[in-house]
Amino acid sequence: MTHRQGFSTQAVHSGEIKIKPYYSLTTPIVQTSTYVFENTAAVIEHMQRKVDLLPSLRGEYGRYGNPTQATVEQKLAQLDGGEMALVFSSGMAAVTTVLLTVLSESSHLIITDDCYHRTRTFCTQFLSRFGIETRIVPVGNYQALEEAINSRTRLIFSESPTNPYLRCLDMERVAEIGRRHSVLTMIDSTFATPYNLRPLEWGIDLVLHSGTKYLAGHNDILCGALVGSTEWLEPIKEAESSLGGVPDPQNSYLFLRGLKTLGVRMPKHNANGQAVAEYLTTRSEIVQVWYPGLPSHPDHEVAARQMRGFGGVVTFEVQGDLETTGRFIDGLQMPYIGPSLGGVESIIEQPALMSHFTLESEERKAMGIKDTLVRYALGIEDAEDLIADLEQALDHIGETGG
Ligand SMILES: *Cc1c(COP(=O)(O)O)cnc(C)c1O
């Protein structure tokens, strides 16, 4: 029988043992920092299994993993089509751990512009202190990407879709460039999730997620993950055990619970993204809309070919200035104002006032972050309500506050 289970079935059942401790249906939270041994012989047996790289069902110490975490890892490996997955305390713990593992002194790495600002600062301000050089190339320029490779290049790392312009990379093309130059390729797939895109299937070596966003999905925890081959992930697991960016048992449980509904949440995020993006294009108060599901988006063709949906984030530019844009946001009743995305509640932000606030206005402009830019991360509310809310706010955009 070669029937392949659907995404939602896998999201619910994969990685789970059917009969669990105490006959609990859910995977228990094992709230302990350490694990004990019956006697000295049991210690020796456990240590020998570790030396021989044999699987073991028992725990040893919390920083080396916990049983709920192991279940999340098996589920995620299945969902993203990888041999192995690793879970971290945050998306940034995944980023820093993988970079500190695969790069060494005088390595060179390539990232793309329009990238998560903390990833960029870690590379340019932290790794640079260890002689690791970062080249930033324009996302979507494959010639510039290939030309940036030199004999010291170890890694090509990009997001897809990117933040905030939702640029989508051609996975096959990036994987091919990496393979031809023997350079590792890694995609931060946070905005896509394995429901919309499975980079490993297109030949990418490693997938990274901020699980804080869609995977956990409820705006209530921080977590991160990496998925790929055992060959790449075993050394990263070793590094995680030393660097310490590990998830605790409670967070692992919430991560696991979030993953089970990913297959029903993502179609709603995708539908909301498409409906809101299309609605915004009909309004004269909106200068431009970026959404990969719109034919006007520069990467619509590649996104439509490689992705199952385009996600719940819509980026747009409001007619007017910083203040007009703020008034429009304040006029919305549905979304919370804040950073982050991917949870059940809609969240809106003006990047100029949030992620890019500390930059000089000129620096922001050079990065393409206009004062009037808005990032709207749609939750799983109903599209008609989200649109009705936008409609009333846009109808009153010209009025100065009273
Ligand atoms: C949020 C985010 C991160 C960082 O993840 P944390 O869980 O906040 O540490 C990395 N990449 C992208 C694309 C993100 O959106």
mmCIF file with all atom_site columns, C-alpha atoms in Angstrom, residues 20 53 165 184 265 281:
data_model
loop_
_atom_site.group_PDB
_atom_site.id
_atom_site.type_symbol
_atom_site.label_atom_id
_atom_site.label_alt_id
_atom_site.label_comp_id
_atom_site.label_asym_id
_atom_site.label_entity_id
_atom_site.label_seq_id
_atom_site.pdbx_PDB_ins_code
_atom_site.Cartn_x
_atom_site.Cartn_y
_atom_site.Cartn_z
_atom_site.occupancy
_atom_site.B_iso_or_equiv
_atom_site.pdbx_formal_charge
_atom_site.auth_seq_id
_atom_site.auth_comp_id
_atom_site.auth_asym_id
_atom_site.auth_atom_id
_atom_site.pdbx_PDB_model_num
ATOM 1 C CA . LYS A 1 20  ? 1.374  6.830  25.502 1.00 0.00 ? 20  LYS A CA 1
ATOM 2 C CA . LEU A 1 53  ? 24.614 6.465  18.212 1.00 0.00 ? 53  LEU A CA 1
ATOM 3 C CA . TYR A 1 165 ? 7.717  42.501 0.274  1.00 0.00 ? 165 TYR A CA 1
ATOM 4 C CA . LEU A 1 184 ? 24.934 24.646 1.384  1.00 0.00 ? 184 LEU A CA 1
ATOM 5 C CA . ARG A 1 265 ? -5.486 27.100 9.836  1.00 0.00 ? 265 ARG A CA 1
ATOM 6 C CA . THR A 1 281 ? -6.266 46.804 -5.060 1.00 0.00 ? 281 THR A CA 1
#
